[in-house]
Amino acid sequence: MKRLTPKQRRHLAGRSRYQLKRRSSQYVEHRQHRLEAFINGRQAEYQEKERKHSAPFVPHVPPANFSLIDNPHEVLAYFNRGEELFRKKNQVTFDIAKVTSLTPDTIALMVASLHTEEYTHGYGYRGNEPENAVLAKLFLDSGFYKFVRTHHRTPESDTTMLFGERQHRVHPDIAQRASLIGVQNSFGKSSPFEPLYEILIECMSNANNHANPQLQGGCYWWLFVYGDSVTRITSYSFVDLGVGIFGSMRARGFLDRLAQITGWSRDIDFADDLLEGKLHSRMEEDREIRGKGIPQIVSSAGLNEFRRFNLVTNDVFFDLKAGTKEELTSPMAGTFLYWELGPTNNTEHGDQGDNQYR
């Protein structure tokens, strides 16, 4: 009979001890507790889902002028009230049938909000579309129905794009595609418009920089491009549902330290310095606040190709074309950029020389 090697003997001894342990009352009791905990956990999870599924639906009617850019105070109050209804353990019916005005920016904010767990708190929602035929077509063409359960089929379009990003990534291909939609629809060109592409890249990069994974589950941004073939105006809505620019700085303690020096306390007090890229120079030790992205966007916003350009972050509303700012009564949890590309009375794509197009 072949003798066992020391290694084989150690292995068999270990197996023997393991089998004895498995038959011990302590081990059996431990396994039973783990099984019961697993079953109870799954049951609790199932019961929680059933409770949320059976929660009452509460109707939620928006203002007639359902445009974030044109009516920011009422529209943001509407979305904040929706989050409150979810937080109070309700399901929500978004009844937008009677709206008399609806713009692409609001559609972008709605789809982004409904796909954010921190907004819905896991509760269900349902809704309808505007009774106005023109607004209903905008709603259908936007691609909104691709992101909810519905019998509607969104028509394919070369002038519309709705894209959501759940990770910390910048997508040059998406930026290029979005840029081409605009220049083709608004100017009938296929040549690159570098300022537009760079703005999109900056938006994606800033969304990563201002994300707070502890508060919003990581970076999560949406881009909605809508080209109106009649007016030739192409609108861009970029939604970053993080903590917002000012919220990010406060989370890092930057604005709190700066407030001790300046005596400022409100976000709007820091608005001009944000646009001019001066915030980082006021507190040199905070190297993460570089102040480069926003000033670059502000500079590009002044180009004639952009008909309008707005920035909404936390409780400040900026009109970058007019150079004005306004404090909001209802804050936004995140950052929203909106701009329109299109022909104006004094320029067409390419009229300002080759220095802007490469």
mmCIF file of C-alpha atoms in Angstrom:
data_model
loop_
_atom_site.group_PDB
_atom_site.id
_atom_site.type_symbol
_atom_site.label_atom_id
_atom_site.label_comp_id
_atom_site.label_asym_id
_atom_site.label_seq_id
_atom_site.Cartn_x
_atom_site.Cartn_y
_atom_site.Cartn_z
ATOM 1 C CA MET A 1 0.000 0.000 0.000
ATOM 2 C CA LYS A 2 1.329 3.374 -1.045
ATOM 3 C CA ARG A 3 2.185 5.639 1.844
ATOM 4 C CA LEU A 4 0.644 9.110 1.975
ATOM 5 C CA THR A 5 2.867 12.132 1.630
ATOM 6 C CA PRO A 6 2.986 14.738 4.439
ATOM 7 C CA LYS A 7 1.037 17.137 2.227
ATOM 8 C CA GLN A 8 -1.722 14.562 1.634
ATOM 9 C CA ARG A 9 -1.915 13.762 5.338
ATOM 10 C CA ARG A 10 -2.300 17.462 6.180
ATOM 11 C CA HIS A 11 -5.044 17.766 3.575
ATOM 12 C CA LEU A 12 -6.989 14.793 4.913
ATOM 13 C CA ALA A 13 -6.602 16.017 8.495
ATOM 14 C CA GLY A 14 -7.953 19.411 7.455
ATOM 15 C CA ARG A 15 -10.904 17.824 5.666
ATOM 16 C CA SER A 16 -11.645 15.727 8.738
ATOM 17 C CA ARG A 17 -11.658 18.777 10.996
ATOM 18 C CA TYR A 18 -13.907 20.624 8.536
ATOM 19 C CA GLN A 19 -16.425 17.735 8.443
ATOM 20 C CA LEU A 20 -16.501 17.589 12.232
ATOM 21 C CA LYS A 21 -17.079 21.342 12.337
ATOM 22 C CA ARG A 22 -19.961 21.086 9.857
ATOM 23 C CA ARG A 23 -21.672 18.539 12.113
ATOM 24 C CA SER A 24 -21.239 20.625 15.256
ATOM 25 C CA SER A 25 -24.311 22.270 16.754
ATOM 26 C CA GLN A 26 -22.665 25.707 16.675
ATOM 27 C CA TYR A 27 -21.992 25.493 12.932
ATOM 28 C CA VAL A 28 -25.484 24.212 12.128
ATOM 29 C CA GLU A 29 -27.000 26.988 14.236
ATOM 30 C CA HIS A 30 -24.813 29.595 12.512
ATOM 31 C CA ARG A 31 -25.865 28.390 9.041
ATOM 32 C CA GLN A 32 -29.503 28.415 10.116
ATOM 33 C CA HIS A 33 -29.209 32.016 11.312
ATOM 34 C CA ARG A 34 -27.619 33.061 8.023
ATOM 35 C CA LEU A 35 -30.374 31.346 6.038
ATOM 36 C CA GLU A 36 -33.078 32.967 8.139
ATOM 37 C CA ALA A 37 -31.426 36.380 7.763
ATOM 38 C CA PHE A 38 -31.293 35.933 4.000
ATOM 39 C CA ILE A 39 -34.946 34.854 3.811
ATOM 40 C CA ASN A 40 -36.052 37.671 6.105
ATOM 41 C CA GLY A 41 -34.027 40.176 4.092
ATOM 42 C CA ARG A 42 -35.605 39.062 0.826
ATOM 43 C CA GLN A 43 -39.031 39.114 2.413
ATOM 44 C CA ALA A 44 -38.428 42.623 3.757
ATOM 45 C CA GLU A 45 -37.233 43.754 0.323
ATOM 46 C CA TYR A 46 -40.310 42.241 -1.316
ATOM 47 C CA GLN A 47 -42.629 43.789 1.262
ATOM 48 C CA GLU A 48 -40.994 47.191 0.746
ATOM 49 C CA LYS A 49 -41.511 46.939 -3.017
ATOM 50 C CA GLU A 50 -45.127 45.905 -2.506
ATOM 51 C CA ARG A 51 -45.672 48.810 -0.118
ATOM 52 C CA LYS A 52 -44.274 51.297 -2.620
ATOM 53 C CA HIS A 53 -46.257 49.708 -5.452
ATOM 54 C CA SER A 54 -49.491 50.046 -3.502
ATOM 55 C CA ALA A 55 -48.863 53.654 -2.418
ATOM 56 C CA PRO A 56 -51.538 56.126 -3.574
ATOM 57 C CA PHE A 57 -51.083 58.166 -6.745
ATOM 58 C CA VAL A 58 -51.130 61.905 -6.131
ATOM 59 C CA PRO A 59 -51.891 64.229 -9.078
ATOM 60 C CA HIS A 60 -49.211 66.825 -9.721
ATOM 61 C CA VAL A 61 -50.194 69.636 -12.096
ATOM 62 C CA PRO A 62 -47.488 71.987 -13.437
ATOM 63 C CA PRO A 63 -47.808 75.706 -14.197
ATOM 64 C CA ALA A 64 -49.317 76.534 -17.582
ATOM 65 C CA ASN A 65 -46.004 78.018 -18.686
ATOM 66 C CA PHE A 66 -44.029 74.808 -18.315
ATOM 67 C CA SER A 67 -40.655 76.196 -19.359
ATOM 68 C CA LEU A 68 -37.667 76.047 -17.046
ATOM 69 C CA ILE A 69 -35.791 78.715 -18.974
ATOM 70 C CA ASP A 70 -38.696 81.143 -19.310
ATOM 71 C CA ASN A 71 -40.378 80.426 -15.973
ATOM 72 C CA PRO A 72 -37.646 79.086 -13.657
ATOM 73 C CA HIS A 73 -39.224 79.981 -10.296
ATOM 74 C CA GLU A 74 -42.494 78.117 -10.865
ATOM 75 C CA VAL A 75 -41.028 75.188 -12.787
ATOM 76 C CA LEU A 76 -38.305 74.465 -10.233
ATOM 77 C CA ALA A 77 -40.881 74.763 -7.449
ATOM 78 C CA TYR A 78 -42.960 72.182 -9.339
ATOM 79 C CA PHE A 79 -40.089 69.693 -9.590
ATOM 80 C CA ASN A 80 -39.101 70.233 -5.961
ATOM 81 C CA ARG A 81 -42.694 69.633 -4.902
ATOM 82 C CA GLY A 82 -42.675 66.404 -6.922
ATOM 83 C CA GLU A 83 -39.619 65.156 -5.025
ATOM 84 C CA GLU A 84 -41.372 66.031 -1.779
ATOM 85 C CA LEU A 85 -44.423 63.975 -2.799
ATOM 86 C CA PHE A 86 -42.198 60.975 -3.522
ATOM 87 C CA ARG A 87 -40.344 61.473 -0.252
ATOM 88 C CA LYS A 88 -43.649 61.423 1.611
ATOM 89 C CA LYS A 89 -44.280 57.893 0.277
ATOM 90 C CA ASN A 90 -46.565 58.668 -2.640
ATOM 91 C CA GLN A 91 -46.629 57.664 -6.245
ATOM 92 C CA VAL A 92 -47.003 60.683 -8.515
ATOM 93 C CA THR A 93 -49.130 61.442 -11.584
ATOM 94 C CA PHE A 94 -47.470 64.118 -13.708
ATOM 95 C CA ASP A 95 -50.510 65.695 -15.326
ATOM 96 C CA ILE A 96 -49.190 68.018 -18.029
ATOM 97 C CA ALA A 97 -52.295 67.886 -20.238
ATOM 98 C CA LYS A 98 -53.265 71.548 -19.805
ATOM 99 C CA VAL A 99 -49.894 73.221 -20.246
ATOM 100 C CA THR A 100 -49.905 76.039 -22.782
ATOM 101 C CA SER A 101 -46.133 76.268 -23.125
ATOM 102 C CA LEU A 102 -43.566 73.471 -23.104
ATOM 103 C CA THR A 103 -39.903 73.758 -24.057
ATOM 104 C CA PRO A 104 -37.181 71.140 -24.615
ATOM 105 C CA ASP A 105 -35.297 72.157 -21.478
ATOM 106 C CA THR A 106 -38.198 71.108 -19.263
ATOM 107 C CA ILE A 107 -38.487 67.744 -21.004
ATOM 108 C CA ALA A 108 -34.800 67.136 -20.355
ATOM 109 C CA LEU A 109 -35.166 67.984 -16.661
ATOM 110 C CA MET A 110 -38.227 65.730 -16.353
ATOM 111 C CA VAL A 111 -36.652 62.631 -17.876
ATOM 112 C CA ALA A 112 -33.457 63.175 -15.875
ATOM 113 C CA SER A 113 -35.374 63.585 -12.606
ATOM 114 C CA LEU A 114 -37.568 60.521 -13.118
ATOM 115 C CA HIS A 115 -34.481 58.387 -13.706
ATOM 116 C CA THR A 116 -32.773 59.491 -10.499
ATOM 117 C CA GLU A 117 -33.412 57.373 -7.403
ATOM 118 C CA GLU A 118 -32.745 60.371 -5.151
ATOM 119 C CA TYR A 119 -35.691 62.119 -6.803
ATOM 120 C CA THR A 120 -38.296 59.318 -6.926
ATOM 121 C CA HIS A 121 -37.111 57.517 -3.764
ATOM 122 C CA GLY A 122 -38.079 54.274 -5.497
ATOM 123 C CA TYR A 123 -41.767 55.138 -5.902
ATOM 124 C CA GLY A 124 -43.703 54.811 -9.145
ATOM 125 C CA TYR A 125 -44.965 57.524 -11.446
ATOM 126 C CA ARG A 126 -47.203 57.960 -14.436
ATOM 127 C CA GLY A 127 -48.265 60.825 -16.642
ATOM 128 C CA ASN A 128 -49.782 62.084 -19.848
ATOM 129 C CA GLU A 129 -48.904 64.453 -22.670
ATOM 130 C CA PRO A 130 -50.107 67.956 -23.594
ATOM 131 C CA GLU A 131 -53.489 68.285 -25.245
ATOM 132 C CA ASN A 132 -52.064 70.997 -27.485
ATOM 133 C CA ALA A 133 -51.121 69.234 -30.736
ATOM 134 C CA VAL A 134 -47.900 71.193 -31.292
ATOM 135 C CA LEU A 135 -46.671 70.567 -27.759
ATOM 136 C CA ALA A 136 -47.701 66.904 -27.959
ATOM 137 C CA LYS A 137 -45.587 66.500 -31.111
ATOM 138 C CA LEU A 138 -42.606 68.076 -29.365
ATOM 139 C CA PHE A 139 -43.088 65.693 -26.447
ATOM 140 C CA LEU A 140 -43.323 62.686 -28.793
ATOM 141 C CA ASP A 141 -40.370 63.711 -30.968
ATOM 142 C CA SER A 142 -38.144 64.400 -27.953
ATOM 143 C CA GLY A 143 -37.465 60.726 -27.275
ATOM 144 C CA PHE A 144 -38.974 60.907 -23.778
ATOM 145 C CA TYR A 145 -41.038 57.773 -24.383
ATOM 146 C CA LYS A 146 -37.892 55.723 -24.960
ATOM 147 C CA PHE A 147 -37.095 56.043 -21.267
ATOM 148 C CA VAL A 148 -40.474 55.135 -19.740
ATOM 149 C CA ARG A 149 -42.856 52.215 -20.089
ATOM 150 C CA THR A 150 -45.435 53.154 -22.703
ATOM 151 C CA HIS A 151 -47.167 51.978 -25.864
ATOM 152 C CA HIS A 152 -45.920 55.060 -27.736
ATOM 153 C CA ARG A 153 -43.210 54.625 -30.340
ATOM 154 C CA THR A 154 -40.790 57.487 -30.745
ATOM 155 C CA PRO A 155 -40.135 58.319 -34.396
ATOM 156 C CA GLU A 156 -36.540 58.236 -35.580
ATOM 157 C CA SER A 157 -35.057 61.664 -36.253
ATOM 158 C CA ASP A 158 -31.761 63.081 -37.480
ATOM 159 C CA THR A 159 -32.358 66.346 -35.611
ATOM 160 C CA THR A 160 -33.044 64.994 -32.119
ATOM 161 C CA MET A 161 -30.874 63.226 -29.574
ATOM 162 C CA LEU A 162 -31.554 62.326 -25.947
ATOM 163 C CA PHE A 163 -28.658 60.686 -24.134
ATOM 164 C CA GLY A 164 -28.143 59.799 -20.480
ATOM 165 C CA GLU A 165 -24.791 58.962 -18.870
ATOM 166 C CA ARG A 166 -24.642 57.127 -15.538
ATOM 167 C CA GLN A 167 -20.869 56.962 -15.085
ATOM 168 C CA HIS A 168 -17.900 59.310 -14.740
ATOM 169 C CA ARG A 169 -17.218 59.479 -18.457
ATOM 170 C CA VAL A 170 -16.742 62.103 -21.139
ATOM 171 C CA HIS A 171 -18.033 61.052 -24.570
ATOM 172 C CA PRO A 172 -16.259 62.786 -27.470
ATOM 173 C CA ASP A 173 -18.360 60.778 -29.938
ATOM 174 C CA ILE A 174 -21.606 62.034 -28.388
ATOM 175 C CA ALA A 175 -20.264 65.598 -28.382
ATOM 176 C CA GLN A 176 -19.343 65.309 -32.059
ATOM 177 C CA ARG A 177 -22.728 63.879 -33.013
ATOM 178 C CA ALA A 178 -24.558 66.557 -31.029
ATOM 179 C CA SER A 179 -22.458 69.267 -32.680
ATOM 180 C CA LEU A 180 -23.211 68.005 -36.183
ATOM 181 C CA ILE A 181 -26.950 67.954 -35.491
ATOM 182 C CA GLY A 182 -26.780 71.645 -34.647
ATOM 183 C CA VAL A 183 -24.645 72.901 -37.523
ATOM 184 C CA GLN A 184 -26.573 70.852 -40.065
ATOM 185 C CA ASN A 185 -30.013 71.877 -38.811
ATOM 186 C CA SER A 186 -29.246 75.530 -38.064
ATOM 187 C CA PHE A 187 -26.729 76.384 -40.782
ATOM 188 C CA GLY A 188 -26.982 73.623 -43.357
ATOM 189 C CA LYS A 189 -23.272 72.874 -42.904
ATOM 190 C CA SER A 190 -21.275 69.785 -42.075
ATOM 191 C CA SER A 191 -18.033 71.529 -41.107
ATOM 192 C CA PRO A 192 -17.043 71.405 -37.423
ATOM 193 C CA PHE A 193 -17.942 74.274 -35.104
ATOM 194 C CA GLU A 194 -15.211 73.997 -32.489
ATOM 195 C CA PRO A 195 -16.761 76.282 -29.812
ATOM 196 C CA LEU A 196 -19.891 74.114 -29.723
ATOM 197 C CA TYR A 197 -17.901 70.889 -29.439
ATOM 198 C CA GLU A 198 -15.686 72.344 -26.711
ATOM 199 C CA ILE A 199 -18.727 73.513 -24.714
ATOM 200 C CA LEU A 200 -20.158 69.992 -24.757
ATOM 201 C CA ILE A 201 -16.845 68.494 -23.614
ATOM 202 C CA GLU A 202 -16.601 71.104 -20.830
ATOM 203 C CA CYS A 203 -20.145 70.297 -19.676
ATOM 204 C CA MET A 204 -19.355 66.595 -19.450
ATOM 205 C CA SER A 205 -16.073 67.257 -17.656
ATOM 206 C CA ASN A 206 -17.654 69.680 -15.187
ATOM 207 C CA ALA A 207 -20.392 67.150 -14.422
ATOM 208 C CA ASN A 208 -17.661 64.756 -13.284
ATOM 209 C CA ASN A 209 -15.862 67.408 -11.257
ATOM 210 C CA HIS A 210 -18.998 68.545 -9.415
ATOM 211 C CA ALA A 211 -20.435 65.095 -8.764
ATOM 212 C CA ASN A 212 -20.870 63.923 -5.179
ATOM 213 C CA PRO A 213 -21.236 60.113 -5.115
ATOM 214 C CA GLN A 214 -22.460 60.150 -1.504
ATOM 215 C CA LEU A 215 -25.394 62.437 -2.338
ATOM 216 C CA GLN A 216 -26.385 61.566 -5.901
ATOM 217 C CA GLY A 217 -25.128 58.057 -6.563
ATOM 218 C CA GLY A 218 -22.267 59.236 -8.743
ATOM 219 C CA CYS A 219 -22.113 61.330 -11.872
ATOM 220 C CA TYR A 220 -25.365 61.280 -13.791
ATOM 221 C CA TRP A 221 -25.964 63.687 -16.654
ATOM 222 C CA TRP A 222 -28.295 64.005 -19.626
ATOM 223 C CA LEU A 223 -27.957 65.746 -22.967
ATOM 224 C CA PHE A 224 -31.006 66.620 -25.046
ATOM 225 C CA VAL A 225 -30.532 68.101 -28.511
ATOM 226 C CA TYR A 226 -33.634 69.240 -30.365
ATOM 227 C CA GLY A 227 -33.474 70.703 -33.859
ATOM 228 C CA ASP A 228 -36.539 72.587 -35.090
ATOM 229 C CA SER A 229 -36.569 72.164 -38.868
ATOM 230 C CA VAL A 230 -38.987 75.091 -39.308
ATOM 231 C CA THR A 231 -37.211 77.783 -37.280
ATOM 232 C CA ARG A 232 -33.778 76.160 -37.833
ATOM 233 C CA ILE A 233 -33.083 76.720 -34.141
ATOM 234 C CA THR A 234 -31.302 73.879 -32.366
ATOM 235 C CA SER A 235 -31.619 73.783 -28.587
ATOM 236 C CA TYR A 236 -29.197 72.050 -26.242
ATOM 237 C CA SER A 237 -30.153 71.050 -22.704
ATOM 238 C CA PHE A 238 -27.455 69.637 -20.444
ATOM 239 C CA VAL A 239 -28.614 68.353 -17.056
ATOM 240 C CA ASP A 240 -26.199 67.396 -14.301
ATOM 241 C CA LEU A 241 -28.117 66.054 -11.295
ATOM 242 C CA GLY A 242 -25.212 66.257 -8.894
ATOM 243 C CA VAL A 243 -25.004 68.720 -6.031
ATOM 244 C CA GLY A 244 -24.488 71.754 -8.280
ATOM 245 C CA ILE A 245 -21.447 73.990 -8.649
ATOM 246 C CA PHE A 246 -21.959 75.943 -5.439
ATOM 247 C CA GLY A 247 -23.055 72.802 -3.615
ATOM 248 C CA SER A 248 -19.861 71.048 -4.685
ATOM 249 C CA MET A 249 -17.744 73.921 -3.398
ATOM 250 C CA ARG A 250 -19.616 74.013 -0.097
ATOM 251 C CA ALA A 251 -19.262 70.241 0.280
ATOM 252 C CA ARG A 252 -15.496 70.708 -0.006
ATOM 253 C CA GLY A 253 -15.586 73.549 2.506
ATOM 254 C CA PHE A 254 -14.334 76.049 -0.072
ATOM 255 C CA LEU A 255 -17.158 78.601 0.112
ATOM 256 C CA ASP A 256 -17.378 78.316 3.887
ATOM 257 C CA ARG A 257 -13.723 79.249 4.221
ATOM 258 C CA LEU A 258 -14.129 82.019 1.687
ATOM 259 C CA ALA A 259 -17.182 83.364 3.552
ATOM 260 C CA GLN A 260 -15.046 83.824 6.661
ATOM 261 C CA ILE A 261 -12.766 86.090 4.656
ATOM 262 C CA THR A 262 -15.312 88.082 2.634
ATOM 263 C CA GLY A 263 -18.392 88.002 4.859
ATOM 264 C CA TRP A 264 -20.447 86.659 1.955
ATOM 265 C CA SER A 265 -22.926 83.871 2.642
ATOM 266 C CA ARG A 266 -25.308 83.510 -0.330
ATOM 267 C CA ASP A 267 -24.472 81.681 -3.539
ATOM 268 C CA ILE A 268 -25.303 84.724 -5.634
ATOM 269 C CA ASP A 269 -22.562 86.648 -3.784
ATOM 270 C CA PHE A 270 -20.029 84.389 -5.493
ATOM 271 C CA ALA A 271 -21.736 84.415 -8.923
ATOM 272 C CA ASP A 272 -19.525 86.958 -10.691
ATOM 273 C CA ASP A 273 -16.319 85.389 -9.409
ATOM 274 C CA LEU A 274 -17.553 81.981 -10.621
ATOM 275 C CA LEU A 275 -18.135 83.240 -14.164
ATOM 276 C CA GLU A 276 -14.798 85.051 -14.239
ATOM 277 C CA GLY A 277 -12.822 82.109 -12.873
ATOM 278 C CA LYS A 278 -11.675 84.007 -9.792
ATOM 279 C CA LEU A 279 -12.901 81.667 -7.088
ATOM 280 C CA HIS A 280 -9.806 79.477 -7.217
ATOM 281 C CA SER A 281 -7.481 82.476 -6.918
ATOM 282 C CA ARG A 282 -9.244 83.692 -3.767
ATOM 283 C CA MET A 283 -8.350 80.464 -1.980
ATOM 284 C CA GLU A 284 -5.103 79.221 -3.512
ATOM 285 C CA GLU A 285 -4.739 76.148 -1.335
ATOM 286 C CA ASP A 286 -7.870 74.609 -2.897
ATOM 287 C CA ARG A 287 -6.298 73.311 -6.083
ATOM 288 C CA GLU A 288 -9.390 71.345 -7.153
ATOM 289 C CA ILE A 289 -11.380 74.518 -7.890
ATOM 290 C CA ARG A 290 -9.628 75.508 -11.079
ATOM 291 C CA GLY A 291 -12.216 77.888 -12.535
ATOM 292 C CA LYS A 292 -11.367 77.085 -16.159
ATOM 293 C CA GLY A 293 -14.459 75.327 -17.510
ATOM 294 C CA ILE A 294 -17.146 77.880 -16.696
ATOM 295 C CA PRO A 295 -15.182 80.955 -17.938
ATOM 296 C CA GLN A 296 -14.559 79.156 -21.212
ATOM 297 C CA ILE A 297 -18.284 78.474 -21.574
ATOM 298 C CA VAL A 298 -19.088 82.100 -20.721
ATOM 299 C CA SER A 299 -16.652 83.303 -23.379
ATOM 300 C CA SER A 300 -18.165 81.055 -26.055
ATOM 301 C CA ALA A 301 -21.701 82.093 -25.074
ATOM 302 C CA GLY A 302 -20.985 85.554 -26.467
ATOM 303 C CA LEU A 303 -20.613 84.259 -30.033
ATOM 304 C CA ASN A 304 -23.333 85.341 -32.454
ATOM 305 C CA GLU A 305 -24.096 81.735 -33.393
ATOM 306 C CA PHE A 306 -25.670 81.279 -29.966
ATOM 307 C CA ARG A 307 -29.062 82.957 -29.786
ATOM 308 C CA ARG A 308 -29.384 82.484 -26.032
ATOM 309 C CA PHE A 309 -27.367 80.866 -23.290
ATOM 310 C CA ASN A 310 -28.467 80.137 -19.716
ATOM 311 C CA LEU A 311 -26.904 78.487 -16.693
ATOM 312 C CA VAL A 312 -28.882 77.331 -13.663
ATOM 313 C CA THR A 313 -27.062 75.971 -10.634
ATOM 314 C CA ASN A 314 -28.330 75.663 -7.072
ATOM 315 C CA ASP A 315 -30.267 78.896 -6.408
ATOM 316 C CA VAL A 316 -28.778 81.138 -9.113
ATOM 317 C CA PHE A 317 -30.103 81.682 -12.662
ATOM 318 C CA PHE A 318 -27.650 83.159 -15.175
ATOM 319 C CA ASP A 319 -28.393 84.716 -18.553
ATOM 320 C CA LEU A 320 -24.933 84.484 -20.082
ATOM 321 C CA LYS A 321 -25.897 86.406 -23.225
ATOM 322 C CA ALA A 322 -27.287 89.376 -21.315
ATOM 323 C CA GLY A 323 -24.701 89.117 -18.529
ATOM 324 C CA THR A 324 -27.356 89.041 -15.784
ATOM 325 C CA LYS A 325 -28.022 86.815 -12.793
ATOM 326 C CA GLU A 326 -31.017 86.191 -10.539
ATOM 327 C CA GLU A 327 -31.507 84.460 -7.200
ATOM 328 C CA LEU A 328 -34.051 81.658 -7.338
ATOM 329 C CA THR A 329 -36.781 81.116 -4.756
ATOM 330 C CA SER A 330 -36.717 77.367 -5.480
ATOM 331 C CA PRO A 331 -33.221 75.922 -5.882
ATOM 332 C CA MET A 332 -32.129 73.241 -8.293
ATOM 333 C CA ALA A 333 -30.276 70.188 -7.027
ATOM 334 C CA GLY A 334 -27.637 70.214 -9.701
ATOM 335 C CA THR A 335 -26.574 72.231 -12.727
ATOM 336 C CA PHE A 336 -28.465 72.948 -15.924
ATOM 337 C CA LEU A 337 -27.075 74.552 -19.080
ATOM 338 C CA TYR A 338 -29.281 75.570 -21.980
ATOM 339 C CA TRP A 339 -28.350 77.237 -25.214
ATOM 340 C CA GLU A 340 -29.808 77.761 -28.657
ATOM 341 C CA LEU A 341 -27.852 77.580 -31.865
ATOM 342 C CA GLY A 342 -29.240 79.282 -34.933
ATOM 343 C CA PRO A 343 -29.031 82.024 -37.533
ATOM 344 C CA THR A 344 -29.416 85.575 -36.319
ATOM 345 C CA ASN A 345 -30.084 88.833 -38.139
ATOM 346 C CA ASN A 346 -26.384 89.608 -38.498
ATOM 347 C CA THR A 347 -24.607 86.303 -38.915
ATOM 348 C CA GLU A 348 -24.674 82.917 -40.539
ATOM 349 C CA HIS A 349 -22.448 79.964 -39.788
ATOM 350 C CA GLY A 350 -18.938 80.806 -40.969
ATOM 351 C CA ASP A 351 -19.376 84.578 -41.424
ATOM 352 C CA GLN A 352 -16.903 85.488 -38.682
ATOM 353 C CA GLY A 353 -13.827 84.003 -40.301
ATOM 354 C CA ASP A 354 -11.687 80.923 -40.106
ATOM 355 C CA ASN A 355 -10.270 81.780 -36.682
ATOM 356 C CA GLN A 356 -13.358 80.253 -35.013
ATOM 357 C CA TYR A 357 -13.626 77.137 -37.177
ATOM 358 C CA ARG A 358 -10.978 74.466 -37.418
#
